[in-house]
Coordinates of C-alpha atoms in Angstrom, one line a residue:
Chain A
X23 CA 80.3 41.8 46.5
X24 CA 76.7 41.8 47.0
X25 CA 74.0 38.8 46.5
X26 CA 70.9 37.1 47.7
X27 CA 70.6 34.7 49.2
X28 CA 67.2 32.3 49.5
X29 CA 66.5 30.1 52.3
X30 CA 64.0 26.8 52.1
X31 CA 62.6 24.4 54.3
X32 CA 64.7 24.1 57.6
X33 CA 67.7 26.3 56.2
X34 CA 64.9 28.9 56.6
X35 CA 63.9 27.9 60.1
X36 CA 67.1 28.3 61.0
X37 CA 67.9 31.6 59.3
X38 CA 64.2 33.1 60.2
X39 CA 63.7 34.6 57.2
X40 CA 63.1 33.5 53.4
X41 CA 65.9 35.5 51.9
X42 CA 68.6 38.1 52.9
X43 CA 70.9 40.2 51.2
X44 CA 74.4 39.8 52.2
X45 CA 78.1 41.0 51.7
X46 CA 80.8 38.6 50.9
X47 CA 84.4 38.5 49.8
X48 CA 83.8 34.8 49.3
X49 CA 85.9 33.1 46.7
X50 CA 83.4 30.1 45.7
X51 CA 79.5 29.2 46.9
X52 CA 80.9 26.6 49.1
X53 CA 83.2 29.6 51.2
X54 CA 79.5 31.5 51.3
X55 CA 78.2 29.2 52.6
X56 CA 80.4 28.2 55.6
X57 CA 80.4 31.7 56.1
X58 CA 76.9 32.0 56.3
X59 CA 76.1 28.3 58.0
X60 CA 78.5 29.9 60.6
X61 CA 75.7 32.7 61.0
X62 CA 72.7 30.9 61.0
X63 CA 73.7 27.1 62.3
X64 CA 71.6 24.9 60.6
X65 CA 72.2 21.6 61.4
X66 CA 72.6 20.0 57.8
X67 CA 76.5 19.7 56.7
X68 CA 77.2 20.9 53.2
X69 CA 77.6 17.6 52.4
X70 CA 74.2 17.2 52.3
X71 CA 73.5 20.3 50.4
X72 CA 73.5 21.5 46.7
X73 CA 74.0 24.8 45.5
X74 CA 71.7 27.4 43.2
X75 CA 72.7 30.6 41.4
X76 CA 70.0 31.9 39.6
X77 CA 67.4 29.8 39.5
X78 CA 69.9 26.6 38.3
X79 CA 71.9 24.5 40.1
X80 CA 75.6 25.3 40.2
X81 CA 78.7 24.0 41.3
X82 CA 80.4 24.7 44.6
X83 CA 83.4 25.8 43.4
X84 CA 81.9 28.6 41.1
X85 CA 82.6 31.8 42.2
X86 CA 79.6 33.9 43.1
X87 CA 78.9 36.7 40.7
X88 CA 77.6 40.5 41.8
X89 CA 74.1 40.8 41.5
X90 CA 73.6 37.0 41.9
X91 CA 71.0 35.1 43.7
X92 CA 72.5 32.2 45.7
X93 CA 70.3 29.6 47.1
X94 CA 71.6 26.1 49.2
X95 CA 69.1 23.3 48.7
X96 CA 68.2 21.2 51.2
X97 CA 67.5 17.1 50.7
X98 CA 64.3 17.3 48.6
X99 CA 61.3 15.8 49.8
X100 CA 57.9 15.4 47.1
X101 CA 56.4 13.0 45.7
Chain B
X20 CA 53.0 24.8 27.3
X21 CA 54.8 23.6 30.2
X22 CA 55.0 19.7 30.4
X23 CA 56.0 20.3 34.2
X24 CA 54.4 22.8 36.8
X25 CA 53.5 23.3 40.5
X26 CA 50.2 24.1 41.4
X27 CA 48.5 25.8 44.7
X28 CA 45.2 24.5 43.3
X29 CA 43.5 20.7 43.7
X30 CA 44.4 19.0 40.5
X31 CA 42.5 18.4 37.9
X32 CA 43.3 15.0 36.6
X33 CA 41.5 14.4 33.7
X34 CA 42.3 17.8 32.3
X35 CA 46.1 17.3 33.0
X36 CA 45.7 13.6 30.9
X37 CA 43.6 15.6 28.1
X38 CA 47.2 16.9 26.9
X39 CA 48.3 13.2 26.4
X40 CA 45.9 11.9 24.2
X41 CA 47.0 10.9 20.6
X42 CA 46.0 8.2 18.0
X43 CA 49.3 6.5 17.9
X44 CA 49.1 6.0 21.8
X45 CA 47.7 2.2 23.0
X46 CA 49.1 2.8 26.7
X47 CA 49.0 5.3 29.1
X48 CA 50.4 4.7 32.7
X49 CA 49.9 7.3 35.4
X50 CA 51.4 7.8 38.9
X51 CA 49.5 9.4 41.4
X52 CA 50.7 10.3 45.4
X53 CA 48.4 10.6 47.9
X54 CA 49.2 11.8 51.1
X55 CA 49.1 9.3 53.5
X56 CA 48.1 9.3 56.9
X57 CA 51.2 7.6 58.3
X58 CA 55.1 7.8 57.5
X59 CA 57.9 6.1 59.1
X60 CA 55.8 4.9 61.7
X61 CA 54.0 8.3 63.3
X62 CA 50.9 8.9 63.0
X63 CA 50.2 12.0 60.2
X64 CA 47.5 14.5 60.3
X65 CA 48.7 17.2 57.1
X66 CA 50.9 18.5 55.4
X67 CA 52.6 21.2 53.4
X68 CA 54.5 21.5 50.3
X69 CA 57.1 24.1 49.7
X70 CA 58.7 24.5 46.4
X71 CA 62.0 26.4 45.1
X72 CA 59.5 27.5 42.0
X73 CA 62.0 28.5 39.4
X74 CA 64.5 25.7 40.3
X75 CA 61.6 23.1 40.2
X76 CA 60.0 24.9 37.4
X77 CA 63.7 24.3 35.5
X78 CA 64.5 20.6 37.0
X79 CA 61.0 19.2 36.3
X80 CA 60.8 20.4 32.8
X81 CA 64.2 18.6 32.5
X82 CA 63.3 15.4 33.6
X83 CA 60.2 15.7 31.2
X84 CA 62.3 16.4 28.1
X85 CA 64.7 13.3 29.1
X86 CA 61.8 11.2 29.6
X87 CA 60.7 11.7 26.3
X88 CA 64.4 11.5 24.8
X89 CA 65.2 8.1 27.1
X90 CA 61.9 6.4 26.5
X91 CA 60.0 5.4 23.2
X92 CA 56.8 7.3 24.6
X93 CA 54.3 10.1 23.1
X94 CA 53.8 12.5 25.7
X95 CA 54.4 13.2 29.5
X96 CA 53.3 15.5 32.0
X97 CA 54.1 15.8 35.3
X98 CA 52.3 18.4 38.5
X99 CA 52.9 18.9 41.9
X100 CA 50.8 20.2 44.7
X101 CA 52.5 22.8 46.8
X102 CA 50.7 24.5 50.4
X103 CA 48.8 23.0 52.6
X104 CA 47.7 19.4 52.1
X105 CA 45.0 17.0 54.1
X106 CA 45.5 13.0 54.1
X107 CA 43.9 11.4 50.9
X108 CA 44.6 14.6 48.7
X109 CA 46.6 14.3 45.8
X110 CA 50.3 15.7 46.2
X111 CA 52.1 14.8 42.5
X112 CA 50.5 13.3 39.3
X113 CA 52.6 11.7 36.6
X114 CA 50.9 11.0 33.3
X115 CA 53.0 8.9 30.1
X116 CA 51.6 7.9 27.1
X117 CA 53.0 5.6 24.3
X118 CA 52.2 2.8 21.9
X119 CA 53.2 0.0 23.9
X120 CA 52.8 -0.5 28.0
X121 CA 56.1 -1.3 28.2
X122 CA 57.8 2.3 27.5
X123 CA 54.4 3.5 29.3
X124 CA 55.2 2.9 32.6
X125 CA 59.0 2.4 32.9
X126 CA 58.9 6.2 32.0
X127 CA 55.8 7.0 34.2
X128 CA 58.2 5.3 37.0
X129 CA 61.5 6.6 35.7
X130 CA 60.4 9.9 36.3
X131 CA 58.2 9.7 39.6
X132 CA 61.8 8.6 40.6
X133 CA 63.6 12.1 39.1
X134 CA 61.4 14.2 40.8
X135 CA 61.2 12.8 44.2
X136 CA 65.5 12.8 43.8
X137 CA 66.1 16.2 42.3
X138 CA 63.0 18.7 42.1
X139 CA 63.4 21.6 44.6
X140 CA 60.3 20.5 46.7
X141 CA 59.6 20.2 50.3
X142 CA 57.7 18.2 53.0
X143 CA 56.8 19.8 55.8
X144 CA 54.9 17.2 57.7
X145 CA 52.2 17.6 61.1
X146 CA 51.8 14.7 63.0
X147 CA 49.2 13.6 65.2
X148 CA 50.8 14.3 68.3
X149 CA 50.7 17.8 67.5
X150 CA 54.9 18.7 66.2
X151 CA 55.8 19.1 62.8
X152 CA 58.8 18.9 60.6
X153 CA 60.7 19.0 57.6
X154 CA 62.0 15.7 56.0
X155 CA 64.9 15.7 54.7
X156 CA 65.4 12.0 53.5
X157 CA 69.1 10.6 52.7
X158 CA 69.3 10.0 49.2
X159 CA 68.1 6.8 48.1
X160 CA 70.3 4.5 46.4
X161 CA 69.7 5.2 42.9
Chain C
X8 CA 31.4 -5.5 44.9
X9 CA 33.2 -6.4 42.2
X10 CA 36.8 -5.6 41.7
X11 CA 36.5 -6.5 37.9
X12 CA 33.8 -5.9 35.1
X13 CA 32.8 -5.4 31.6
X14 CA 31.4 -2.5 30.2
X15 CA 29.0 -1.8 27.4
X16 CA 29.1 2.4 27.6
X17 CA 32.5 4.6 28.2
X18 CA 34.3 4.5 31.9
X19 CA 34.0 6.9 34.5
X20 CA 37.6 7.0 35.8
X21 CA 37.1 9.5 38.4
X22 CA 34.1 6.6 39.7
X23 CA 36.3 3.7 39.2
X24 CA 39.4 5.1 40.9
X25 CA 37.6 6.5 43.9
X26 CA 36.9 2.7 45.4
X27 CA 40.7 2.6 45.3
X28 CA 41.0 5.7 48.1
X29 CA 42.2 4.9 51.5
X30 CA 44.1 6.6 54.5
X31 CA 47.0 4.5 54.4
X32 CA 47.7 4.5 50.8
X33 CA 50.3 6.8 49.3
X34 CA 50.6 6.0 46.1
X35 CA 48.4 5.1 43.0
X36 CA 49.2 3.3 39.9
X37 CA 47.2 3.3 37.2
X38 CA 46.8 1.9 33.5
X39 CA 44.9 2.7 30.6
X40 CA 45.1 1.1 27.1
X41 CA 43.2 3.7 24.1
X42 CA 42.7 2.1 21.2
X43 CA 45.3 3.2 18.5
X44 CA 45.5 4.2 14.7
X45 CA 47.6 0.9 13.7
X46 CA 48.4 -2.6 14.9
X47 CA 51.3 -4.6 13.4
X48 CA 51.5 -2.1 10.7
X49 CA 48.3 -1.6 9.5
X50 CA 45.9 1.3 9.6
X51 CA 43.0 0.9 12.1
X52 CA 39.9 2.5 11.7
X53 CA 37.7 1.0 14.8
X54 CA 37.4 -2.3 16.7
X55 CA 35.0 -3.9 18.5
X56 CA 35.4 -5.9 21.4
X57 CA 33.4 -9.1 22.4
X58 CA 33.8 -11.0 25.4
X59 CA 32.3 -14.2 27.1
X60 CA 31.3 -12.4 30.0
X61 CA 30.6 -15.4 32.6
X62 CA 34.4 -16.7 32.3
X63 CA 35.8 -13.5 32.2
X64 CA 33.8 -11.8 35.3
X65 CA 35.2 -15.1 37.1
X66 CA 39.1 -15.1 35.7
X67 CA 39.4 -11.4 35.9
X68 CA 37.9 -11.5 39.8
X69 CA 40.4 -14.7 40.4
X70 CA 43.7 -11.9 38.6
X71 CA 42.2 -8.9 40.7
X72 CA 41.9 -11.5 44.4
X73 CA 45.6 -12.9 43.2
X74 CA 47.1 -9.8 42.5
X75 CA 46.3 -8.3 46.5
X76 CA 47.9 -11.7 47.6
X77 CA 50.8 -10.9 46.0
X78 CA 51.6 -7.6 46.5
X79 CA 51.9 -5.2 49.0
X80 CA 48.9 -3.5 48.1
X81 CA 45.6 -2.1 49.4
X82 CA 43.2 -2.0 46.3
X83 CA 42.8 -2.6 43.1
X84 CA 40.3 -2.7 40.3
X85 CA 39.8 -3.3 36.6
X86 CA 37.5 -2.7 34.5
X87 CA 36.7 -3.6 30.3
X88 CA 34.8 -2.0 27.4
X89 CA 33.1 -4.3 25.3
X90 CA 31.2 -3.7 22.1
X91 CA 32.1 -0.9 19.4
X92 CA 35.1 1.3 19.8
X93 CA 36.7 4.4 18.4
X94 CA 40.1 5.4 17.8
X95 CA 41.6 6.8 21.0
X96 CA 38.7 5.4 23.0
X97 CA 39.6 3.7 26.4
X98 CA 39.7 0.1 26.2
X99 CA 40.8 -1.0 29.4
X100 CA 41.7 0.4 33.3
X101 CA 43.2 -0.8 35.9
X102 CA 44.3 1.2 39.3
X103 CA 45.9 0.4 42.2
X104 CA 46.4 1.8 45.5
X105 CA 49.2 0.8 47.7
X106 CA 51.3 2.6 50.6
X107 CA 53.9 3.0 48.4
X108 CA 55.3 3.3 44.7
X109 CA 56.9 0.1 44.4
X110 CA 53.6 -2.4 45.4
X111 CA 51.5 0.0 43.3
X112 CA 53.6 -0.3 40.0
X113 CA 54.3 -4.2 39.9
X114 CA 50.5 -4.8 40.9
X115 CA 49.5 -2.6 38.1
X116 CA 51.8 -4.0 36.0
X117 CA 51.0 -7.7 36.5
X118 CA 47.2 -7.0 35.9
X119 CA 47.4 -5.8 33.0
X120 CA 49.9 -8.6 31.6
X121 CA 47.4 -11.3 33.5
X122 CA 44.3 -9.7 31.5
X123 CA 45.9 -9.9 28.6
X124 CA 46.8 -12.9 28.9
X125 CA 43.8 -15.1 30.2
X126 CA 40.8 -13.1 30.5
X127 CA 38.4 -14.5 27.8
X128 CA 37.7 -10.9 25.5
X129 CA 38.7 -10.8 22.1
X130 CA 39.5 -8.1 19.9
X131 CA 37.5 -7.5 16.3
X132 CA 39.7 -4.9 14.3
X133 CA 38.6 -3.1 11.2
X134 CA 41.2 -2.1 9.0
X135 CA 41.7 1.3 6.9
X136 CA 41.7 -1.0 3.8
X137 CA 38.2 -2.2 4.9
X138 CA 38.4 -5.3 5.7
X139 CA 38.3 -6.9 9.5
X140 CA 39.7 -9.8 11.4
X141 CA 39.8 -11.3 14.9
X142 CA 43.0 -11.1 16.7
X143 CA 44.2 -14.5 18.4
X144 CA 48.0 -14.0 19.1
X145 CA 50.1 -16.0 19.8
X146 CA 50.9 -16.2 24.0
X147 CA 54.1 -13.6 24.4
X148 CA 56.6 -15.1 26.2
X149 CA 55.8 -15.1 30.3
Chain D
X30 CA 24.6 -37.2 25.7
X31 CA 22.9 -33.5 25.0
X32 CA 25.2 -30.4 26.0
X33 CA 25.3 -27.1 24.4
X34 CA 28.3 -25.2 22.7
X35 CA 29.2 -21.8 22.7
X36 CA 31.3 -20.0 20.0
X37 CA 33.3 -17.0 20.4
X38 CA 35.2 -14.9 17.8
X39 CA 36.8 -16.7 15.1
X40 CA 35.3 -19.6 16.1
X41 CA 31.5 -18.4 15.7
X42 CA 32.4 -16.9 12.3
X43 CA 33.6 -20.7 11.3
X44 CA 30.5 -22.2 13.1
X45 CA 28.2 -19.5 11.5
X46 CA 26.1 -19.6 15.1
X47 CA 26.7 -18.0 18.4
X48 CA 26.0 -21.3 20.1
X49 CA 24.1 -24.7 19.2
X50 CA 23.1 -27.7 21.3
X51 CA 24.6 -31.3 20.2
X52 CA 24.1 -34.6 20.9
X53 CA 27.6 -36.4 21.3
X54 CA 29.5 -39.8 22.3
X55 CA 32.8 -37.7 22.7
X56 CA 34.1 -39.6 25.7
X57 CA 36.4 -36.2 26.4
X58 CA 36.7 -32.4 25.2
X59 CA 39.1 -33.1 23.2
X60 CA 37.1 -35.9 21.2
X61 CA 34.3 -33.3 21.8
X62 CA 36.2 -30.3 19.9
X63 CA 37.6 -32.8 17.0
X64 CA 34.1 -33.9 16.5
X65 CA 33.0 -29.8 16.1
X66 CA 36.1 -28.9 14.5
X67 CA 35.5 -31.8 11.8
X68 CA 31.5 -30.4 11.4
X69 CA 33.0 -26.2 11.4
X70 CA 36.3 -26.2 10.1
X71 CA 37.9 -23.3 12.3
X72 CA 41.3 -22.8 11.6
X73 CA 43.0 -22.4 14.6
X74 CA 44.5 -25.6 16.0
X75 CA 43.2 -27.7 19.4
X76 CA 46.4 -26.9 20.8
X77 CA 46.0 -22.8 20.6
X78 CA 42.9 -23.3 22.3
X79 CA 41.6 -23.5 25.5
X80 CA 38.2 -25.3 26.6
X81 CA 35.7 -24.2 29.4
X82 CA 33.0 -25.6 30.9
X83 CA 29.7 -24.0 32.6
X84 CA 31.8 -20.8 32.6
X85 CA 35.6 -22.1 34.0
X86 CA 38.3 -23.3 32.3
X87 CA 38.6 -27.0 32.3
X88 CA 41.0 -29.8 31.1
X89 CA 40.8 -31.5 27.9
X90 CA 40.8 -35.0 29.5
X91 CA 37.6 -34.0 31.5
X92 CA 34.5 -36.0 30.6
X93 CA 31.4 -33.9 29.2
X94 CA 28.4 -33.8 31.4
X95 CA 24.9 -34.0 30.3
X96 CA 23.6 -30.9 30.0
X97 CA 26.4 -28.8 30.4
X98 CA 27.8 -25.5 28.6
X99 CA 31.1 -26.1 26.7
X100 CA 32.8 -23.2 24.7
X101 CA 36.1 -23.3 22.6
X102 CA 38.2 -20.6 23.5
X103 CA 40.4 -19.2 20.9
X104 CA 43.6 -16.9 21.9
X105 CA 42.1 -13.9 23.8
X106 CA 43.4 -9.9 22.6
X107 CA 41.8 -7.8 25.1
X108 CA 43.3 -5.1 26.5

């Protein structure tokens, strides 16, 4: 399956780039991204994390659908 | 029109309270952050916002609509600064109005609180010394 | 200069809240009461305000000194209309500047509540019915 | 003793006068304000009012000085 996949904030520091398209038999977001945390090694767990398919936050056992884009969101920080 | 948005551009404060105006209202609170030139003890010299825009574009307008569904207010608006920011500038403005003060600013707070907990934004902070980094705070207890 | 005052023409909030910037403050809280349509269920055309301006320079001074005593803040300000008012005119301000959210918001909060409460400036209302009366409440509970 | 009164909102509507000087015996405020209240007839009670003196609040007990500014102040409703 493909997707994209957006990076923010330090996830994007560590990945070096904004976004990326990527190939994945992953069964839910949360197996995307341990497969791609395994990639780029940022240091914050998933624990930490939430998950975003298009443009809304999502859960991270949903499966990721074709076409999608995925993004993991970091600990927010305005205000 | 949007009650919520992100904007690369200095705000314009009394335009953004123009929308809030209404006969019925007696109280309007308003929240305003500044950047500061300090945080957790280092000395800060700028800073820059980042934004998920479509996520935040999504959650703010959220916490706007259960604002006005929670609270017995009028109106409510809410922007945030995103890019490059210097210390004194304005980085989020909240804006309630209602009949009564009391709805006013337990709504003006209530959602300050929302969008620092769940809008897709993010602090990327240069200190004095000459690094820089993201913060990415532990939740606070809610 | 003073931290309180009463005014014969309109505010300038962008003036008043500028004597509230500093450095180390990252948050703002500020107040506004408009002057609304209706009060305790009758229509309101207009009021006029009238004040006895000696006592309340000194009492709203001695809320404005109390209220940085007490809170965690770094400045605050209010400031009065007196005389002849419109629907949706601005009848009173208050701002406060404070490293952060919390300080800002209770300071705010208690300023207005103290003005209201002790600050010698009564109200003159004129009713849709056209007739007019004083308002002289009765103390809300503390 | 000579002093001079001010009158504010209801108050002055009731007096018919902004202020007025008076010549008194009133050995307190409060014997002070009964005295006016029995010449003016304002409706509002001693005990929902407060009393000043030369521009600070004061207590009822306190004697009247000669030439001093007193003033009657009725519940206030700004803000």
């Amino acid at each position: 399956m493909n997707l994209r996949v957006l990076y923010f904030a330090s996830l994007r520091d560590a990945a070096g780039t904004e976004a990326e398209d990527v190939q994945t038999h992953a069964a839910d977001l949360a197996a995307l991204h341990d497969e791609l945390q395994a990639r780029h090694r940022w240091a914050l767990p998933r624990a930490r994390l939430r998950v975003a398919v298009d443009g809304r936050f999502a859960g991270w056992h949903e499966a990721p659908r074709e076409g999608c884009t995925v993004a993991f969101i970091p600990p927010v920080s305005g205000g | 029109m949007a009650r919520f948005a992100l904007s690369a551009q200095p705000l314009d404060i009394p335009a953004l309270a123009a929308r809030l105006r209404d006969p019925r209202a007696g109280a309007c609170a308003s929240f305003e952050g500044w950047v500061r030139d300090h945080n957790d003890g280092r000395g800060v010299r700028g800073l820059r916002y980042e934004a998920y825009a479509e996520l935040a574009a999504h959650e703010g307008e959220a916490i706007l609509a259960e604002a006005l569904a929670r609270f017995d207010v009028i109106e409510a608006a809410c922007v945030h600064r995103i890019g490059e920011l210097a210390i004194g500038d304005l980085a989020v403005w909240v804006g309630v109005s209602a009949a009564h003060r009391d709805a006013a600013f337990a709504a003006c707070r209530w959602i300050i609180d929302e969008v620092k907990a769940r809008v897709p934004i993010w602090k990327h902070e240069h200190y004095r010394e000459g690094d820089a980094g993201w913060l990415h705070p532990e939740p606070a207890p809610r």
